[in-house]
mmCIF file of C-alpha atoms in Angstrom:
data_model
loop_
_atom_site.group_PDB
_atom_site.id
_atom_site.type_symbol
_atom_site.label_atom_id
_atom_site.label_comp_id
_atom_site.label_asym_id
_atom_site.label_seq_id
_atom_site.Cartn_x
_atom_site.Cartn_y
_atom_site.Cartn_z
ATOM 1 C CA GLU A 1 0.000 0.000 0.000
ATOM 2 C CA THR A 2 1.172 3.493 -0.751
ATOM 3 C CA GLY A 3 0.032 6.960 0.242
ATOM 4 C CA VAL A 4 -2.990 7.324 2.469
ATOM 5 C CA THR A 5 -5.594 4.594 2.653
ATOM 6 C CA GLN A 6 -9.061 4.689 4.189
ATOM 7 C CA THR A 7 -11.492 1.928 5.077
ATOM 8 C CA PRO A 8 -14.285 1.343 4.515
ATOM 9 C CA ARG A 9 -14.854 3.287 1.306
ATOM 10 C CA HIS A 10 -18.615 3.266 1.821
ATOM 11 C CA LEU A 11 -20.626 2.980 5.027
ATOM 12 C CA VAL A 12 -24.347 3.036 5.679
ATOM 13 C CA MET A 13 -25.454 3.189 9.280
ATOM 14 C CA GLY A 14 -28.517 3.851 11.356
ATOM 15 C CA MET A 15 -28.659 6.612 13.912
ATOM 16 C CA THR A 16 -28.238 4.187 16.792
ATOM 17 C CA ASN A 17 -25.251 2.309 15.380
ATOM 18 C CA LYS A 18 -21.625 2.596 16.411
ATOM 19 C CA LYS A 19 -19.008 2.367 13.706
ATOM 20 C CA SER A 20 -15.419 3.424 13.108
ATOM 21 C CA LEU A 21 -13.548 4.849 10.145
ATOM 22 C CA LYS A 22 -9.926 3.901 9.702
ATOM 23 C CA CYS A 23 -7.089 5.804 8.063
ATOM 24 C CA GLU A 24 -3.530 4.642 7.529
ATOM 25 C CA GLN A 25 -0.665 6.633 6.054
ATOM 26 C CA HIS A 26 2.397 5.010 4.492
ATOM 27 C CA LEU A 27 4.345 8.238 3.961
ATOM 28 C CA GLY A 28 6.268 8.439 7.233
ATOM 29 C CA HIS A 29 4.428 11.616 8.219
ATOM 30 C CA ASN A 30 3.931 12.867 11.770
ATOM 31 C CA ALA A 31 0.566 14.647 11.486
ATOM 32 C CA MET A 32 -2.870 13.389 10.502
ATOM 33 C CA TYR A 33 -6.181 15.119 9.843
ATOM 34 C CA TRP A 34 -9.893 14.406 9.525
ATOM 35 C CA TYR A 35 -12.007 16.513 7.184
ATOM 36 C CA LYS A 36 -15.715 16.482 6.414
ATOM 37 C CA GLN A 37 -16.868 17.213 2.863
ATOM 38 C CA SER A 38 -20.582 17.880 2.484
ATOM 39 C CA ALA A 39 -22.393 18.729 -0.719
ATOM 40 C CA LYS A 40 -22.201 22.429 -1.607
ATOM 41 C CA LYS A 41 -20.029 23.283 1.432
ATOM 42 C CA PRO A 42 -16.284 23.905 1.698
ATOM 43 C CA LEU A 43 -14.124 21.252 3.271
ATOM 44 C CA GLU A 44 -14.360 21.391 7.037
ATOM 45 C CA LEU A 45 -11.353 20.536 9.165
ATOM 46 C CA MET A 46 -12.512 18.392 12.071
ATOM 47 C CA PHE A 47 -9.451 17.154 13.946
ATOM 48 C CA VAL A 48 -5.685 17.438 13.754
ATOM 49 C CA TYR A 49 -3.162 15.144 15.387
ATOM 50 C CA SER A 50 0.476 16.157 15.441
ATOM 51 C CA LEU A 51 3.038 13.773 16.900
ATOM 52 C CA GLU A 52 0.086 11.670 18.109
ATOM 53 C CA GLU A 53 -1.381 14.500 20.208
ATOM 54 C CA ARG A 54 -4.639 16.159 19.312
ATOM 55 C CA VAL A 55 -3.861 19.766 18.518
ATOM 56 C CA GLU A 56 -7.138 20.882 17.020
ATOM 57 C CA ASN A 57 -10.800 20.109 17.540
ATOM 58 C CA ASN A 58 -12.975 22.447 15.506
ATOM 59 C CA SER A 59 -16.139 22.439 17.612
ATOM 60 C CA VAL A 60 -17.023 18.981 16.406
ATOM 61 C CA PRO A 61 -19.989 17.299 18.145
ATOM 62 C CA SER A 62 -19.067 14.661 20.689
ATOM 63 C CA ARG A 63 -20.740 11.955 18.618
ATOM 64 C CA PHE A 64 -17.490 12.037 16.607
ATOM 65 C CA SER A 65 -14.528 10.716 18.586
ATOM 66 C CA PRO A 66 -11.037 10.555 17.064
ATOM 67 C CA GLU A 67 -8.238 8.241 18.091
ATOM 68 C CA CYS A 68 -4.608 8.268 17.000
ATOM 69 C CA PRO A 69 -2.776 5.252 18.477
ATOM 70 C CA ASN A 70 0.424 5.959 16.536
ATOM 71 C CA SER A 71 1.705 8.247 13.809
ATOM 72 C CA SER A 72 0.534 5.950 11.018
ATOM 73 C CA HIS A 73 -3.042 5.277 12.087
ATOM 74 C CA LEU A 74 -6.063 7.465 12.713
ATOM 75 C CA PHE A 75 -9.588 6.435 13.591
ATOM 76 C CA LEU A 76 -12.889 8.263 13.745
ATOM 77 C CA HIS A 77 -15.385 6.584 16.042
ATOM 78 C CA LEU A 78 -19.017 7.332 15.274
ATOM 79 C CA HIS A 79 -22.061 6.917 17.501
ATOM 80 C CA THR A 80 -25.663 8.164 17.499
ATOM 81 C CA LEU A 81 -25.129 10.118 14.304
ATOM 82 C CA GLN A 82 -27.696 12.318 12.613
ATOM 83 C CA PRO A 83 -28.744 12.292 8.945
ATOM 84 C CA GLU A 84 -26.942 15.622 8.449
ATOM 85 C CA ASP A 85 -23.695 13.824 9.261
ATOM 86 C CA SER A 86 -23.921 12.064 5.904
ATOM 87 C CA ALA A 87 -20.871 13.205 3.944
ATOM 88 C CA LEU A 88 -17.505 12.204 2.541
ATOM 89 C CA TYR A 89 -14.951 11.925 5.325
ATOM 90 C CA LEU A 90 -11.409 12.531 4.203
ATOM 91 C CA CYS A 91 -8.219 11.726 6.012
ATOM 92 C CA ALA A 92 -4.931 13.469 5.256
ATOM 93 C CA SER A 93 -1.370 13.389 6.506
ATOM 94 C CA SER A 94 1.615 15.713 6.396
ATOM 95 C CA GLN A 95 5.110 16.169 7.772
ATOM 96 C CA VAL A 96 5.069 19.097 10.194
ATOM 97 C CA GLY A 97 8.163 20.982 11.262
ATOM 98 C CA THR A 98 9.812 21.078 7.844
ATOM 99 C CA GLY A 99 8.522 24.447 6.635
ATOM 100 C CA VAL A 100 5.533 23.963 4.360
ATOM 101 C CA ASP A 101 3.113 21.276 5.513
ATOM 102 C CA THR A 102 1.826 19.675 2.343
ATOM 103 C CA GLN A 103 -1.177 17.506 3.057
ATOM 104 C CA TYR A 104 -1.797 14.280 1.189
ATOM 105 C CA PHE A 105 -5.310 12.898 1.163
ATOM 106 C CA GLY A 106 -6.865 9.473 1.194
ATOM 107 C CA PRO A 107 -9.760 8.442 -1.047
ATOM 108 C CA GLY A 108 -12.376 9.113 1.610
ATOM 109 C CA THR A 109 -15.217 7.194 3.232
ATOM 110 C CA ARG A 110 -18.691 7.958 1.910
ATOM 111 C CA LEU A 111 -20.955 7.849 4.980
ATOM 112 C CA THR A 112 -24.728 7.667 4.780
ATOM 113 C CA VAL A 113 -26.749 7.956 7.981
ATOM 114 C CA LEU A 114 -30.296 6.683 7.733
ATOM 115 C CA ALA B 1 -7.504 35.590 8.930
ATOM 116 C CA GLN B 2 -6.888 33.859 5.649
ATOM 117 C CA SER B 3 -9.480 32.997 3.025
ATOM 118 C CA VAL B 4 -9.829 31.771 -0.533
ATOM 119 C CA THR B 5 -12.342 32.727 -3.207
ATOM 120 C CA GLN B 6 -12.761 30.647 -6.327
ATOM 121 C CA LEU B 7 -14.612 32.543 -9.037
ATOM 122 C CA GLY B 8 -17.098 30.336 -10.821
ATOM 123 C CA SER B 9 -18.478 27.199 -9.248
ATOM 124 C CA HIS B 10 -18.722 25.629 -12.714
ATOM 125 C CA VAL B 11 -16.490 26.121 -15.754
ATOM 126 C CA SER B 12 -17.119 24.498 -19.120
ATOM 127 C CA VAL B 13 -14.530 24.296 -21.905
ATOM 128 C CA SER B 14 -14.206 22.409 -25.165
ATOM 129 C CA GLU B 15 -11.629 19.690 -25.557
ATOM 130 C CA GLY B 16 -8.385 21.299 -26.702
ATOM 131 C CA ALA B 17 -9.297 24.742 -25.367
ATOM 132 C CA LEU B 18 -7.500 26.709 -22.681
ATOM 133 C CA VAL B 19 -8.446 25.942 -19.094
ATOM 134 C CA LEU B 20 -8.472 28.874 -16.664
ATOM 135 C CA LEU B 21 -9.669 28.406 -13.095
ATOM 136 C CA ARG B 22 -9.548 31.489 -10.912
ATOM 137 C CA CYS B 23 -8.427 31.712 -7.314
ATOM 138 C CA ASN B 24 -7.969 34.790 -5.138
ATOM 139 C CA TYR B 25 -6.708 34.645 -1.601
ATOM 140 C CA SER B 26 -6.622 36.890 1.416
ATOM 141 C CA SER B 27 -3.693 36.761 3.812
ATOM 142 C CA SER B 28 -1.846 39.300 5.931
ATOM 143 C CA VAL B 29 1.421 37.369 5.673
ATOM 144 C CA PRO B 30 3.162 35.558 2.798
ATOM 145 C CA PRO B 31 0.970 32.614 1.845
ATOM 146 C CA TYR B 32 1.577 29.089 0.741
ATOM 147 C CA LEU B 33 -0.850 28.252 -2.064
ATOM 148 C CA PHE B 34 -2.096 24.916 -3.335
ATOM 149 C CA TRP B 35 -4.309 23.459 -6.031
ATOM 150 C CA TYR B 36 -5.911 20.076 -5.504
ATOM 151 C CA VAL B 37 -8.066 18.044 -7.899
ATOM 152 C CA GLN B 38 -10.850 15.678 -6.920
ATOM 153 C CA TYR B 39 -12.209 13.100 -9.332
ATOM 154 C CA PRO B 40 -15.643 11.588 -8.646
ATOM 155 C CA ASN B 41 -15.729 9.361 -5.572
ATOM 156 C CA GLN B 42 -12.070 9.982 -4.821
ATOM 157 C CA GLY B 43 -10.002 12.021 -2.418
ATOM 158 C CA LEU B 44 -8.024 15.162 -3.159
ATOM 159 C CA GLN B 45 -4.864 14.888 -5.220
ATOM 160 C CA LEU B 46 -2.198 17.585 -5.068
ATOM 161 C CA LEU B 47 -1.746 19.270 -8.455
ATOM 162 C CA LEU B 48 0.834 21.890 -7.534
ATOM 163 C CA LYS B 49 1.922 24.267 -4.809
ATOM 164 C CA TYR B 50 3.644 27.609 -4.362
ATOM 165 C CA THR B 51 5.843 28.206 -1.351
ATOM 166 C CA THR B 52 8.615 30.669 -2.207
ATOM 167 C CA GLY B 53 10.795 31.514 -5.187
ATOM 168 C CA ALA B 54 9.629 31.240 -8.775
ATOM 169 C CA THR B 55 6.090 32.554 -9.106
ATOM 170 C CA LEU B 56 5.168 30.292 -12.040
ATOM 171 C CA VAL B 57 4.638 26.805 -10.707
ATOM 172 C CA LYS B 58 4.273 23.718 -12.849
ATOM 173 C CA GLY B 59 2.314 20.721 -11.677
ATOM 174 C CA ILE B 60 1.134 17.348 -12.835
ATOM 175 C CA ASN B 61 -0.990 16.643 -15.912
ATOM 176 C CA GLY B 62 0.198 19.802 -17.717
ATOM 177 C CA PHE B 63 -1.275 22.271 -15.233
ATOM 178 C CA GLU B 64 0.491 25.388 -14.017
ATOM 179 C CA ALA B 65 -0.339 28.350 -11.811
ATOM 180 C CA GLU B 66 1.151 31.784 -11.311
ATOM 181 C CA PHE B 67 1.392 33.547 -7.971
ATOM 182 C CA LYS B 68 0.649 37.250 -8.408
ATOM 183 C CA LYS B 69 1.098 39.058 -5.122
ATOM 184 C CA SER B 70 -0.161 42.413 -6.430
ATOM 185 C CA GLU B 71 -3.411 40.779 -7.523
ATOM 186 C CA THR B 72 -3.580 38.295 -4.607
ATOM 187 C CA SER B 73 -4.264 35.615 -7.194
ATOM 188 C CA PHE B 74 -3.147 32.069 -7.961
ATOM 189 C CA HIS B 75 -5.024 31.114 -11.113
ATOM 190 C CA LEU B 76 -4.710 27.601 -12.534
ATOM 191 C CA THR B 77 -4.216 27.120 -16.276
ATOM 192 C CA LYS B 78 -3.711 24.379 -18.815
ATOM 193 C CA PRO B 79 -3.140 25.158 -22.509
ATOM 194 C CA SER B 80 -5.259 22.332 -23.899
ATOM 195 C CA ALA B 81 -8.062 20.579 -22.041
ATOM 196 C CA HIS B 82 -8.495 16.810 -22.149
ATOM 197 C CA MET B 83 -11.643 14.900 -21.362
ATOM 198 C CA SER B 84 -9.805 13.357 -18.421
ATOM 199 C CA ASP B 85 -9.440 16.817 -16.826
ATOM 200 C CA ALA B 86 -13.131 16.859 -15.915
ATOM 201 C CA ALA B 87 -13.143 17.022 -12.117
ATOM 202 C CA GLU B 88 -13.527 19.416 -9.227
ATOM 203 C CA TYR B 89 -10.608 21.695 -8.433
ATOM 204 C CA PHE B 90 -9.848 23.242 -5.078
ATOM 205 C CA CYS B 91 -7.572 26.161 -4.290
ATOM 206 C CA ALA B 92 -6.190 26.362 -0.758
ATOM 207 C CA VAL B 93 -4.023 28.694 1.302
ATOM 208 C CA SER B 94 -1.970 28.220 4.417
ATOM 209 C CA THR B 95 0.413 30.404 6.385
ATOM 210 C CA MET B 96 2.883 29.814 9.180
ATOM 211 C CA GLU B 97 0.971 32.414 11.166
ATOM 212 C CA TYR B 98 -1.994 30.028 11.368
ATOM 213 C CA GLY B 99 0.041 26.919 11.984
ATOM 214 C CA ASN B 100 0.037 25.922 8.323
ATOM 215 C CA LYS B 101 -3.669 25.080 8.544
ATOM 216 C CA LEU B 102 -5.164 24.662 5.075
ATOM 217 C CA VAL B 103 -8.118 26.874 4.191
ATOM 218 C CA PHE B 104 -9.959 25.700 1.093
ATOM 219 C CA GLY B 105 -12.039 27.492 -1.479
ATOM 220 C CA ALA B 106 -15.494 26.225 -2.359
ATOM 221 C CA GLY B 107 -14.243 24.407 -5.441
ATOM 222 C CA THR B 108 -14.764 24.726 -9.200
ATOM 223 C CA ILE B 109 -16.256 21.911 -11.237
ATOM 224 C CA LEU B 110 -14.592 21.689 -14.651
ATOM 225 C CA ARG B 111 -16.603 20.199 -17.491
ATOM 226 C CA VAL B 112 -14.862 19.322 -20.764
ATOM 227 C CA LYS B 113 -17.037 19.090 -23.867
ATOM 228 C CA SER B 114 -16.096 16.909 -26.823
#
């Protein structure tokens, strides 16, 4: 595997389900990000982990819970979601501390909440 | 604060014609500027970036962009459009002042007519 991978690619869940999204980066980076991409809205940064510590949480509802067990893996745990949470969830990684942080994105998980 | 405006949510060109996608940014400090492309049901792929130095930046797939500080612009061009260029394009800005956080424009959907 190369680059940034995300699983699953598609997920349909009910409002009472609990599920997790997984992201893995194979680039040797030290920062990882979760973004939400909804139709007709700009990309929204949700969480940032740098050196495995959460450094940003952009007022995201508590029904989204991130986890970064090491610099290569990032999870987004989902529970009691709402239909408006249906979106494409993108993971990205970058190497911070080297000047310009260039973010590289995974293919995304298309989430549908029924 | 930093922001990005992409003029035109949809652009349509004929195959072989010039592609011009417009991006204007707002930043109180020297910016880093990026163009990403997103094909249907995929993540964002980095096309090119400007950090410092030469203001004309060449990227993948024949695209290039020119940083014009006086116009606060970073327009994306390609001399001859291919059908495979049909996608959504995102301009983004980051600065060291804001921790290199990427701020994205709303995106421009490029349609290529045969």
